[in-house]
Short mmCIF file of C-alpha atoms in Angstrom, two decimals:
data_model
loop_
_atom_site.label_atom_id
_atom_site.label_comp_id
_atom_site.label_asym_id
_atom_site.label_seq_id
_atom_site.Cartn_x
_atom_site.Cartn_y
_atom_site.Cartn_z
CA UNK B 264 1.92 18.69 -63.00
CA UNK B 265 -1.60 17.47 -62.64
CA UNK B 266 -2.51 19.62 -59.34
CA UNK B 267 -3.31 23.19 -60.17
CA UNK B 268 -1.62 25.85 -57.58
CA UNK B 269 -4.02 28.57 -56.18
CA UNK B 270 -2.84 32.18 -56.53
CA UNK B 271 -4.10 35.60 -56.49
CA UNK B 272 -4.40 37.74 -59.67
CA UNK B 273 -2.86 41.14 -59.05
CA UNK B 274 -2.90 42.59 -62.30
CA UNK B 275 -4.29 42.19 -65.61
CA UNK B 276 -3.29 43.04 -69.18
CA UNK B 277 -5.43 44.33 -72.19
CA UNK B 278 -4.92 42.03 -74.89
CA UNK B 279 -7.14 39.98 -77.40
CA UNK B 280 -8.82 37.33 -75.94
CA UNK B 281 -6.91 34.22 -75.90
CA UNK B 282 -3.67 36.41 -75.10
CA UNK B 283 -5.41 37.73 -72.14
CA UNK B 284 -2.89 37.79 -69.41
CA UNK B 285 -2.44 38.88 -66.10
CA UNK B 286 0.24 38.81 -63.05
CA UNK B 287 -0.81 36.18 -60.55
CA UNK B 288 0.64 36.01 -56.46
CA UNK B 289 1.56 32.40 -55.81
CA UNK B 290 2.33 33.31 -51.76
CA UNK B 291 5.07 35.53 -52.77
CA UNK B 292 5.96 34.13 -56.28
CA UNK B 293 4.52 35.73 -58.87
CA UNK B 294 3.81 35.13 -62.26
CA UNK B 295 2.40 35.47 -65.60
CA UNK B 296 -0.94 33.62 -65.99
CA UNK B 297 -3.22 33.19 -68.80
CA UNK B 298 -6.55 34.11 -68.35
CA UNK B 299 -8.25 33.56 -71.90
CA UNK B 300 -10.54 30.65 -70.01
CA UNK B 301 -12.01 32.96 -67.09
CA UNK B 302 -12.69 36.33 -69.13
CA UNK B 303 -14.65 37.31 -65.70
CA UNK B 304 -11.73 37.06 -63.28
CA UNK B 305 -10.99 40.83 -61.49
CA UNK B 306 -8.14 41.29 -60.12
CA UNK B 307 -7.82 40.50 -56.45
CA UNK B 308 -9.67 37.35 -57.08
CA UNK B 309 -8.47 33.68 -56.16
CA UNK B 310 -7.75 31.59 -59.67
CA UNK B 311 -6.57 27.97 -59.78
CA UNK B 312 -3.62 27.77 -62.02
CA UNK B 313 -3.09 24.56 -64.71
CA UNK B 314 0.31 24.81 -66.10
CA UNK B 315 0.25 29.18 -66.51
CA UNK B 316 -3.68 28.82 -66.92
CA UNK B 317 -6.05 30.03 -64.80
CA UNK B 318 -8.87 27.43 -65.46
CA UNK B 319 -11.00 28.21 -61.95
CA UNK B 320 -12.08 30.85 -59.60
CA UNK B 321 -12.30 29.87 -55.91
CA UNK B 322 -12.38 31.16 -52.53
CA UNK B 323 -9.33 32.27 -50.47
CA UNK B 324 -10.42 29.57 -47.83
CA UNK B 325 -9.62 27.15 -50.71
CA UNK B 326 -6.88 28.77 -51.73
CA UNK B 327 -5.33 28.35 -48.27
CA UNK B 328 -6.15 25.04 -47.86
CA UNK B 329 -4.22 24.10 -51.07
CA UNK B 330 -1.41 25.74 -51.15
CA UNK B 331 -0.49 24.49 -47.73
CA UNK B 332 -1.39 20.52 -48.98
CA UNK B 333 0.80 21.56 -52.02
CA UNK B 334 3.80 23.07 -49.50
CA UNK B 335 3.36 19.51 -47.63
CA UNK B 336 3.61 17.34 -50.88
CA UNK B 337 6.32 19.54 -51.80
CA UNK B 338 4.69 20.67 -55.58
CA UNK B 339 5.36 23.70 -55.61
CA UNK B 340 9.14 23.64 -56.97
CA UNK B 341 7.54 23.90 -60.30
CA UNK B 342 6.56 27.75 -60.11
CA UNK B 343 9.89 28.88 -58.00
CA UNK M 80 -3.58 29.02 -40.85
CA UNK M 81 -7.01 27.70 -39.58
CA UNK M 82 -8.03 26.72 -42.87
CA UNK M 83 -5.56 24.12 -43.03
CA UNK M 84 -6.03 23.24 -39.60
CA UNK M 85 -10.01 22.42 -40.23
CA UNK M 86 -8.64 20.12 -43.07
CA UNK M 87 -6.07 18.08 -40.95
CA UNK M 88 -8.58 18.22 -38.12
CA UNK M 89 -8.08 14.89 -36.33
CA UNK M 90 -11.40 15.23 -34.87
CA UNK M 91 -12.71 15.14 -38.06
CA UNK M 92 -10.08 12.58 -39.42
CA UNK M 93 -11.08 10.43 -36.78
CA UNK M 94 -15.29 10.80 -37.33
CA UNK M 95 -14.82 9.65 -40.83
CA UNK M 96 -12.80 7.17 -40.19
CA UNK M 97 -15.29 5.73 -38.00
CA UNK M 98 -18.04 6.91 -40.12
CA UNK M 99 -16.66 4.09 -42.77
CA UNK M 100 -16.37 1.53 -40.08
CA UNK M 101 -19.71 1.54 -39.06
CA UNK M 102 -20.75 1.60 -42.91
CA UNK M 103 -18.47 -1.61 -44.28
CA UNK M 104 -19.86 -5.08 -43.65
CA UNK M 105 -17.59 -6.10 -46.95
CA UNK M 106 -14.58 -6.48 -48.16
CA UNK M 107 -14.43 -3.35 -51.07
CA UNK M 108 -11.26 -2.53 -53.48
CA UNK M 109 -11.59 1.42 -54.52
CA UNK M 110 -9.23 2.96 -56.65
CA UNK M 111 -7.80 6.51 -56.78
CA UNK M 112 -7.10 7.67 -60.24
CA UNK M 113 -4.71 10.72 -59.43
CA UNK M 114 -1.00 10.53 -58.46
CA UNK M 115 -1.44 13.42 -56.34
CA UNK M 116 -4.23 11.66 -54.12
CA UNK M 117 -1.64 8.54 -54.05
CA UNK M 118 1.23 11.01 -52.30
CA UNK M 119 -1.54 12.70 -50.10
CA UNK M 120 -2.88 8.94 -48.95
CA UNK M 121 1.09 7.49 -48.38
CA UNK M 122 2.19 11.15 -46.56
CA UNK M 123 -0.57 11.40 -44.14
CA UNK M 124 -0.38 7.58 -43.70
CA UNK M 125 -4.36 7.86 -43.97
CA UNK M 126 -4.39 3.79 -44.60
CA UNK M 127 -4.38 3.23 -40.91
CA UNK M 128 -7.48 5.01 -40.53
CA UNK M 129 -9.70 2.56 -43.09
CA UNK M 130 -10.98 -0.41 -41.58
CA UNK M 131 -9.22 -3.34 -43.04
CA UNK M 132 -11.88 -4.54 -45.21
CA UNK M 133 -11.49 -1.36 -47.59
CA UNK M 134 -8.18 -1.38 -49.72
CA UNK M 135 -7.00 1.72 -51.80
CA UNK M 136 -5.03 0.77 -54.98
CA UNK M 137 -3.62 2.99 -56.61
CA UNK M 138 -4.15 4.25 -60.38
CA UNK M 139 -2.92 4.94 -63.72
CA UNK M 140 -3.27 8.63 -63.23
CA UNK M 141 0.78 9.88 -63.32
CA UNK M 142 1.37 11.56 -66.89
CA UNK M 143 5.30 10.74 -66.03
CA UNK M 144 4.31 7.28 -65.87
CA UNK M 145 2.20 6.38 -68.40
CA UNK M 146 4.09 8.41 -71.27
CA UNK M 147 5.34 5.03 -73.58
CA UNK M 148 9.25 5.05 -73.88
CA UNK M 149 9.25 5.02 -77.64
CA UNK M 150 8.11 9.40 -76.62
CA UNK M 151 10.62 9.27 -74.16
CA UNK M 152 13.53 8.49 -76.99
CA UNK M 153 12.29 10.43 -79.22
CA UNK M 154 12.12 13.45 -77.23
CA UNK M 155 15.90 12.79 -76.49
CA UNK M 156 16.60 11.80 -80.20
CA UNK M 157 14.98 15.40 -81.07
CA UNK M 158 16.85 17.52 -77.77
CA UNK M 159 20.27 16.41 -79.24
CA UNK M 160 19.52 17.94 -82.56
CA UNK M 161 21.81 21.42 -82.35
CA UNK M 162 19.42 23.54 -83.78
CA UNK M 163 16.86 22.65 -81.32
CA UNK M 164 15.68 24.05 -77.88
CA UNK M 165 13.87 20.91 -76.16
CA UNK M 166 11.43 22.20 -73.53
CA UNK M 167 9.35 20.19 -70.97
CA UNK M 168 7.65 20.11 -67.23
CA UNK M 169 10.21 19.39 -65.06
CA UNK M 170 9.32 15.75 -64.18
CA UNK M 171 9.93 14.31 -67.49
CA UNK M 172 13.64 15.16 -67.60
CA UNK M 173 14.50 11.82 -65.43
CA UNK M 174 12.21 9.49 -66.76
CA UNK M 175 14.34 6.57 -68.36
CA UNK M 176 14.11 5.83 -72.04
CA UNK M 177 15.60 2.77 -73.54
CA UNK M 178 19.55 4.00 -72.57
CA UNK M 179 18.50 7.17 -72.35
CA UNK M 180 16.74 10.12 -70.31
CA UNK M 181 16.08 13.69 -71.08
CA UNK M 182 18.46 14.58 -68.06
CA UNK M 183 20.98 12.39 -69.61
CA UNK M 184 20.80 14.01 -73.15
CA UNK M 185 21.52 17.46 -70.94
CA UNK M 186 24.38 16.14 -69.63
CA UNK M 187 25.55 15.80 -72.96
CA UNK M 188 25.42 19.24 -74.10
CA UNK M 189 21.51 19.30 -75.33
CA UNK M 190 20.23 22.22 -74.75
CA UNK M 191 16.99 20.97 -72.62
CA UNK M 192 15.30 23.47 -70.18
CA UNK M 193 12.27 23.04 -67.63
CA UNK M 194 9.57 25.27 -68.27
CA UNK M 195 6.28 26.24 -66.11
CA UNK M 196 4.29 26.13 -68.80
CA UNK M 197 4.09 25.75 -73.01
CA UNK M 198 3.05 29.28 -72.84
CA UNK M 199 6.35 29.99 -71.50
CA UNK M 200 7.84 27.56 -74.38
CA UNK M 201 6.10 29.23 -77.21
CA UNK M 202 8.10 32.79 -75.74
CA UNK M 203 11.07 31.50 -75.67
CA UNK M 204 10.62 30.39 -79.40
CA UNK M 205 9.50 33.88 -79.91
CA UNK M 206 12.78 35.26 -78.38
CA UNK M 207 14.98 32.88 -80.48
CA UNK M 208 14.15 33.10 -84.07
CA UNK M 209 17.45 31.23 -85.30
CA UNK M 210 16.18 28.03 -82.85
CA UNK M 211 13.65 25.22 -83.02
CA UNK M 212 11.94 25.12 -79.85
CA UNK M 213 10.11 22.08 -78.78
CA UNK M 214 7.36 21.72 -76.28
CA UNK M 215 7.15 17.52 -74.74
CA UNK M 216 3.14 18.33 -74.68
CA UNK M 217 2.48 15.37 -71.91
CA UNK M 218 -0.52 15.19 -69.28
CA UNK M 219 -3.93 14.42 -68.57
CA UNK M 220 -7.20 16.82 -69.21
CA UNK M 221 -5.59 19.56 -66.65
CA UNK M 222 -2.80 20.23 -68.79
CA UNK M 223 -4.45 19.49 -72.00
CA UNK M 224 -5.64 23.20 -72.30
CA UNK M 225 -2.49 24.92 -71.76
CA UNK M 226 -0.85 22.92 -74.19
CA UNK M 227 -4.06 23.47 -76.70
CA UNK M 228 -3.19 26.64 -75.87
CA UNK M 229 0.34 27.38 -76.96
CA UNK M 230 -0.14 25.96 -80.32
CA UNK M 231 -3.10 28.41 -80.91
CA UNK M 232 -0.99 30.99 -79.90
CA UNK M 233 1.52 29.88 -81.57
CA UNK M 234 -0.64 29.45 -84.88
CA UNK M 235 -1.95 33.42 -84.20
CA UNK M 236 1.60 34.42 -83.84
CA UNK M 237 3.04 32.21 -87.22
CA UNK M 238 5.30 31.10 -85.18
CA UNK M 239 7.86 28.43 -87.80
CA UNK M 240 10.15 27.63 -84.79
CA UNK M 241 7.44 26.24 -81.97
CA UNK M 242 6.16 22.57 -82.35
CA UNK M 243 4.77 19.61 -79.70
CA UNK M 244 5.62 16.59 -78.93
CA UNK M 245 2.53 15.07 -78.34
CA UNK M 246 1.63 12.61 -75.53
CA UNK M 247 -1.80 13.47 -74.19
CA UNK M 248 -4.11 10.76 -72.34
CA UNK M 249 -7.53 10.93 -70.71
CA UNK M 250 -8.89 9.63 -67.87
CA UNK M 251 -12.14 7.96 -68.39
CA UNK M 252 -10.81 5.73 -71.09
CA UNK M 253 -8.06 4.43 -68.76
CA UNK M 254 -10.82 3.54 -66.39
CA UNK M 255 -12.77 1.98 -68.72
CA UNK M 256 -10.07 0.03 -69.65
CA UNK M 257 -9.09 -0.71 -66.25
CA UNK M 258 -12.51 -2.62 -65.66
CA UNK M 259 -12.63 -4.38 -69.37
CA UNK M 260 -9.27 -6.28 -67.62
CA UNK M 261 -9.92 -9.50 -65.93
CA UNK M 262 -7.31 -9.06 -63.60
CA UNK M 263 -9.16 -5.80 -62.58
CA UNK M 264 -10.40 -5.57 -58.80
CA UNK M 265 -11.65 -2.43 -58.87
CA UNK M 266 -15.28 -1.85 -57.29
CA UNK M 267 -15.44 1.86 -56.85
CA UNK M 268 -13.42 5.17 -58.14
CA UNK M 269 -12.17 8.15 -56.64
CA UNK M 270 -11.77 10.51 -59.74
CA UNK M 271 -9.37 12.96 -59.80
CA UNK M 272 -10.37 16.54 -58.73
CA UNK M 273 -8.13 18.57 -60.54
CA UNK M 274 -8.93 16.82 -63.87
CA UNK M 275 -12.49 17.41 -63.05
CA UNK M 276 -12.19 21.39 -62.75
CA UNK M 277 -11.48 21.40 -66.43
CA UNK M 278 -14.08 18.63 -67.81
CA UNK M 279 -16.55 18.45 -65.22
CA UNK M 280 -17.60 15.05 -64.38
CA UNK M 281 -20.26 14.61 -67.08
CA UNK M 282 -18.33 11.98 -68.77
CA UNK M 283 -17.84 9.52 -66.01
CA UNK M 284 -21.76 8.59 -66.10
CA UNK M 285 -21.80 6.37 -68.46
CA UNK M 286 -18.96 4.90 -66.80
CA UNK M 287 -20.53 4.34 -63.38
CA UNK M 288 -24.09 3.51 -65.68
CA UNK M 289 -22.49 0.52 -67.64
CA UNK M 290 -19.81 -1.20 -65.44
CA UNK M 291 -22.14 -0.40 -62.72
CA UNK M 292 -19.13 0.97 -60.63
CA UNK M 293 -19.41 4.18 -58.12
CA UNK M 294 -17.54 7.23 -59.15
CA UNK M 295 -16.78 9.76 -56.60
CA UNK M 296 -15.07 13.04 -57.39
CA UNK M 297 -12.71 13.80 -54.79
CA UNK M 298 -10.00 16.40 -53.51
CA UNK M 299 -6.69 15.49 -52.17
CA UNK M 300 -6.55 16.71 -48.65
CA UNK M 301 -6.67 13.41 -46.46
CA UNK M 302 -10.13 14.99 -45.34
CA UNK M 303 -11.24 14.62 -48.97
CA UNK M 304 -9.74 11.03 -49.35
CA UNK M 305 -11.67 9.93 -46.36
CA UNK M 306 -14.69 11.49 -47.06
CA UNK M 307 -14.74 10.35 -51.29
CA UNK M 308 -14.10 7.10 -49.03
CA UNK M 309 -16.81 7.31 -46.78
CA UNK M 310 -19.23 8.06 -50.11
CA UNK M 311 -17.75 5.59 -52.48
CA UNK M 312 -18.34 2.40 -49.59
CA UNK M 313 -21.92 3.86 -48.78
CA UNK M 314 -23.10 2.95 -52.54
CA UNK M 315 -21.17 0.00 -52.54
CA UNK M 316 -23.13 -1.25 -49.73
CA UNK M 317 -26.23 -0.25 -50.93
CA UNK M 318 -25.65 -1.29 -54.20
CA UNK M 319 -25.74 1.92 -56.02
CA UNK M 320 -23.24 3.16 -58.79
CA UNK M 321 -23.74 6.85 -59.31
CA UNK M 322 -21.26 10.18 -60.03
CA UNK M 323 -21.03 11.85 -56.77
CA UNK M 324 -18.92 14.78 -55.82
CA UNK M 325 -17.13 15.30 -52.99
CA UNK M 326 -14.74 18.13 -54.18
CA UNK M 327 -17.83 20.43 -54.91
CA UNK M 328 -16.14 23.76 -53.00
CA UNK M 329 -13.73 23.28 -56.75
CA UNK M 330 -15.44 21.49 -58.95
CA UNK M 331 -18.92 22.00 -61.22
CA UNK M 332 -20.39 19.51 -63.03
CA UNK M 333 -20.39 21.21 -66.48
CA UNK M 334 -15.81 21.79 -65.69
CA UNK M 335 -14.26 25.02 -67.70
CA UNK M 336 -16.49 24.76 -71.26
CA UNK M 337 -13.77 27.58 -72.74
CA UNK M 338 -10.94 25.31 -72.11
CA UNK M 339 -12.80 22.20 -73.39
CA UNK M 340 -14.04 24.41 -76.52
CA UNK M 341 -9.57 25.01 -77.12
CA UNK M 342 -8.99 21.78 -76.67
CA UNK M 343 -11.37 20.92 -79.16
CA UNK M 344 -9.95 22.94 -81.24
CA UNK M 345 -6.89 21.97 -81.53
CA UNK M 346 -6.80 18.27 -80.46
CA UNK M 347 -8.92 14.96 -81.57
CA UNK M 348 -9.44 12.20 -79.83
CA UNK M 349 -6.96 9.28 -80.99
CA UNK M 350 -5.84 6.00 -79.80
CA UNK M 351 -2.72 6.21 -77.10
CA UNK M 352 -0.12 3.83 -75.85
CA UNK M 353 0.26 3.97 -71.72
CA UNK M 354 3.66 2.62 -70.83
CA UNK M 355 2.96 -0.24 -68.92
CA UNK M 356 -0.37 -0.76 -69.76
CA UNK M 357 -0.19 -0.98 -73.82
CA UNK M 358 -2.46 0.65 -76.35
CA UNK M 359 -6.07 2.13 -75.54
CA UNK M 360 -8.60 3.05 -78.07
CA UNK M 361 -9.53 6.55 -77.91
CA UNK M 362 -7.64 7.09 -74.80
CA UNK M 363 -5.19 9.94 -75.96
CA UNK M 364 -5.32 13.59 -78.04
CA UNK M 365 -3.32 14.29 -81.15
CA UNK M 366 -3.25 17.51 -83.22
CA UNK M 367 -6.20 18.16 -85.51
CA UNK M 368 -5.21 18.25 -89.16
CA UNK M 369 -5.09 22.27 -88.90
CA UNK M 370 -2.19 22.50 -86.69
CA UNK M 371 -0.04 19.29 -88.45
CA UNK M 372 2.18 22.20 -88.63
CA UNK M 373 2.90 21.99 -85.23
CA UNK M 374 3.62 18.26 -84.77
CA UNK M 375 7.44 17.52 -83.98
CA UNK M 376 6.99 14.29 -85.18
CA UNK M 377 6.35 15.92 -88.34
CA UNK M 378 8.77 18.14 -88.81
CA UNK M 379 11.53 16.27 -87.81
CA UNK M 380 11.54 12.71 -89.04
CA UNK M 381 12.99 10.56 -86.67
CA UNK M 382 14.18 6.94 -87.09
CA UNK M 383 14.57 5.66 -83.60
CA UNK M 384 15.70 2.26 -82.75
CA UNK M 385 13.90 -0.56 -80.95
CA UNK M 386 12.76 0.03 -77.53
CA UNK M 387 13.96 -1.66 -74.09
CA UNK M 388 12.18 -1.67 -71.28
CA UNK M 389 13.94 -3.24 -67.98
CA UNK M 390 12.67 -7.02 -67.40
CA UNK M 391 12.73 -6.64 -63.41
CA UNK M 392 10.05 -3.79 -63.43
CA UNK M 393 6.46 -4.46 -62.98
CA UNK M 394 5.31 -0.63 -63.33
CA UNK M 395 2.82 -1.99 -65.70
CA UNK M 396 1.15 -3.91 -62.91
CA UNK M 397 1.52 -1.02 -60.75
CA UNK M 398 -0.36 1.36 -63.26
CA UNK M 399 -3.15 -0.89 -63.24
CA UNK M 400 -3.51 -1.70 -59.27
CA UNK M 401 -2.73 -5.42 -59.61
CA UNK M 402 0.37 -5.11 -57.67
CA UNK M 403 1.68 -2.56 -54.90
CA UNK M 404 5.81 -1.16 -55.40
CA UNK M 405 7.01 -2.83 -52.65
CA UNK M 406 6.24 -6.24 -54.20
CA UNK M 407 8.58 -5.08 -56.62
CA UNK M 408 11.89 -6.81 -56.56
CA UNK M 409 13.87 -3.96 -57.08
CA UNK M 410 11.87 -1.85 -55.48
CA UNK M 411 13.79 0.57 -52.81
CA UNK M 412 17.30 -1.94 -54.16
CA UNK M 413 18.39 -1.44 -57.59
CA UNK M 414 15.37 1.15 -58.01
CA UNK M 415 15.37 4.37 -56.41
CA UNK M 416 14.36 7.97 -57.20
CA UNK M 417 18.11 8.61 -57.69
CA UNK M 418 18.30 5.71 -60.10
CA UNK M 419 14.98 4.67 -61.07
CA UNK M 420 13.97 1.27 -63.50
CA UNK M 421 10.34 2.50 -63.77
CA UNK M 422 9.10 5.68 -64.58
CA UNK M 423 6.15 5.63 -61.10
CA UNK M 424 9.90 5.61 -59.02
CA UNK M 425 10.53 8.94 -60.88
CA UNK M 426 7.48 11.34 -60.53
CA UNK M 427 6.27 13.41 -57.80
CA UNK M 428 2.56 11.73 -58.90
CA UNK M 429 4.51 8.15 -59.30
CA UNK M 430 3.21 5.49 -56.66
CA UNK M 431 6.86 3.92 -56.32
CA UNK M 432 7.96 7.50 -55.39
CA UNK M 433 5.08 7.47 -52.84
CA UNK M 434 6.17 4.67 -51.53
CA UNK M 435 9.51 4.50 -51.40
CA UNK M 436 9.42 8.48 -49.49
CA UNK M 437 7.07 7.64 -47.28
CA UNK M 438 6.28 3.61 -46.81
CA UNK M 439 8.61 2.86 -44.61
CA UNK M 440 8.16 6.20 -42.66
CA UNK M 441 4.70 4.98 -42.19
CA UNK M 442 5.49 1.11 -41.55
#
């Protein structure tokens, strides 16, 4: 639970601030994904996800990288 | 997929490794923190590229492990009570209580369900008015503000059906206490990456100042691990203990200050038990007085009885990088992931689990 999963955000949702929301890609499973703690994440942007937070932008190179170390360490049952 | 292959390069693999050789005259012990860098270093077998006079042990950092039993039975005490929904990451549900695991208290008709995340918890008590639902609120700083979180939701909401179990620890007191021990043989960190996206590394600098101890914040590809390596031995060698960051493509030194302000918020700073390890001052979160509310140790009084803890297991040690899980006796015998003694067997971030899927692979 301690590593974060990359995803894409492909929508977001008006709401007050700390109910902020948005749809976020995890390579083909998506979910919702708080977004209170990034209020300048667009969508189409890269976001590291904590536990349905996003709590860090980052590049698609990164993004990449990690979810195939994830894939490998087998982590990412928890978002399926 | 060229991004991943850059990271496994073995050209690259194989320049670090020599990089350290040619830097080590010593013998150095370095510690990494994170349960996740303890699976990387055991799957990619990256030990056999360190020379042999640097040794990795492995740390305390494995929420599943380090979450004392006494939480463990009462989250099942509080999942067998009808009116309540008993929610939790996925990874607690076979960690052994005293006779008891969450898992266990499903098979007997409690109604226990693995969520994502406590935001999905605090929906589901939304959706189910008539139930209690119950969030196990475990983890280091990375989870800390999702958990911080759902109770502020739930607060905004007046939600009377959501409440925490709380079990929160940090790292840098851990650490700290790692190097008060005697039996410690730690010389040099590699912090954990992912904790450091949310808090930065500001906080380990008085660490590294006063026990005089390198810090080096560092990913988890085997890349990383080599190269927090490679930066870690070079102080050791020439005698300097600074905060250095290897992971800097993820992580600032200043973290997520939003998340830290909501954690703030709605957590203090309080002294924790570790399973294994025993109490640490000022090592753990509890709720702030505000959200009491929220506490399920509050609102459900429990009387539990006297905890056991198997003789046989030295998890303790394990936590604490005094001993390795093979010199376990019942390591890989009468404790397996299927039937685990000690809670590091049971967790994807558990060094037993490490070793016992992929020692003897790499042996």
């Amino acid at each position: 639970m301690c590593l974060a999963i990359p995803g894409r955000i492909l929508e977001i949702e008006d709401a007050e601030t700390e109910f902020r929301q948005g749809k976020v890609d995890f390579n083909g499973v998506r979910k919702q994904v708080n977004l209170a703690f990034l209020p300048d994440a667009k969508v189409g942007e890269y976001v590291l996800v904590h536990v349905g937070i996003a709590l860090h932008k980052i590049d698609e190179a990164e993004a990449q990288r990690t979810f195939a170390l994830l894939r490998e360490l087998d982590e990412l049952d928890e978002i399926s | 997929m060229k991004y991943l292959d850059e990271y496994r390069d073995a050209a690259l693999v194989q320049s670090l490794s020599a990089a350290i050789r040619s830097a080590v005259t010593r013998p150095w012990t370095l510690m990494e923190v994170c349960g996740g860098q303890t699976h990387s270093i055991l799957k990619s077998g990256l030990e056999a590229f360190l020379p042999p006079q640097v040794s990795l042990v492995h740390g305390p950092g494995c929420p599943v492990c380090v979450t004392p039993i006494e939480l463990i039975d009462k989250a099942v005490a509080l999942a067998l009570r009808p009116e309540v929904i008993f929610t939790s990451f996925g990874d607690m549900l076979r960690v052994p209580g005293s006779a008891h695991s969450l898992f266990d208290a499903k098979c007997e008709g409690a109604d226990v369900r693995i969520v994502y995340s406590p935001l999905d918890a605090v929906r589901l008590a939304q959706s189910n008015p008539d139930r209690q639902v119950i969030f196990f609120a475990v983890g280091f700083e990375t989870t800390a503000p999702a958990n911080a979180m759902a109770v502020f939701q739930a607060s905004k909401l007046g939600l009377a059906n959501f409440s925490v179990l709380v079990a929160h620890v940090l790292v840098p007191p851990a650490m700290a206490a790692l190097l008060e021990s005697p039996q410690s043989r730690v010389q040099g960190f590699l912090a954990p990456g992912h904790v450091c996206t949310v808090q930065g590394y500001e906080e380990y600098v008085p660490l590294a100042e006063r026990y005089r101890v390198p810090i080096v914040v560092t990913g988890f590809e085997p890349v990383d691990i080599l190269e927090g390596t490679l930066l870690c031995v070079r102080q050791l060698e020439e005698g300097r203990a600074e905060v250095e960051n290897q992971y800097s493509r993820v992580v600032r030194r200043e973290g997520n200050v939003a998340a830290q302000r909501m954690v703030r918020e709605v957590f203090a700073v309080s002294p924790r038990t570790w399973r294994g390890i025993g109490e640490i001052p000022q090592s753990g979160l509890q709720l702030r007085d505000a959200y009491r509310g929220f506490d399920a140790e509050e609102r459900f009084p429990l009387s539990i009885g006297a905890v056991r803890e198997p003789e046989v297991c030295i998890s303790g040690l394990v936590l604490q990088g005094i001993r390795k899980p093979q010199e376990c006796p019942a390591f890989g015998t009468a404790c397996t992931p299927e039937r685990p003694l000690g809670a590091p067997m049971v967790s994807s971030e558990g060094a037993c689990a490490a070793y016992y899927l992929y020692g003897r692979r790499n042996s």
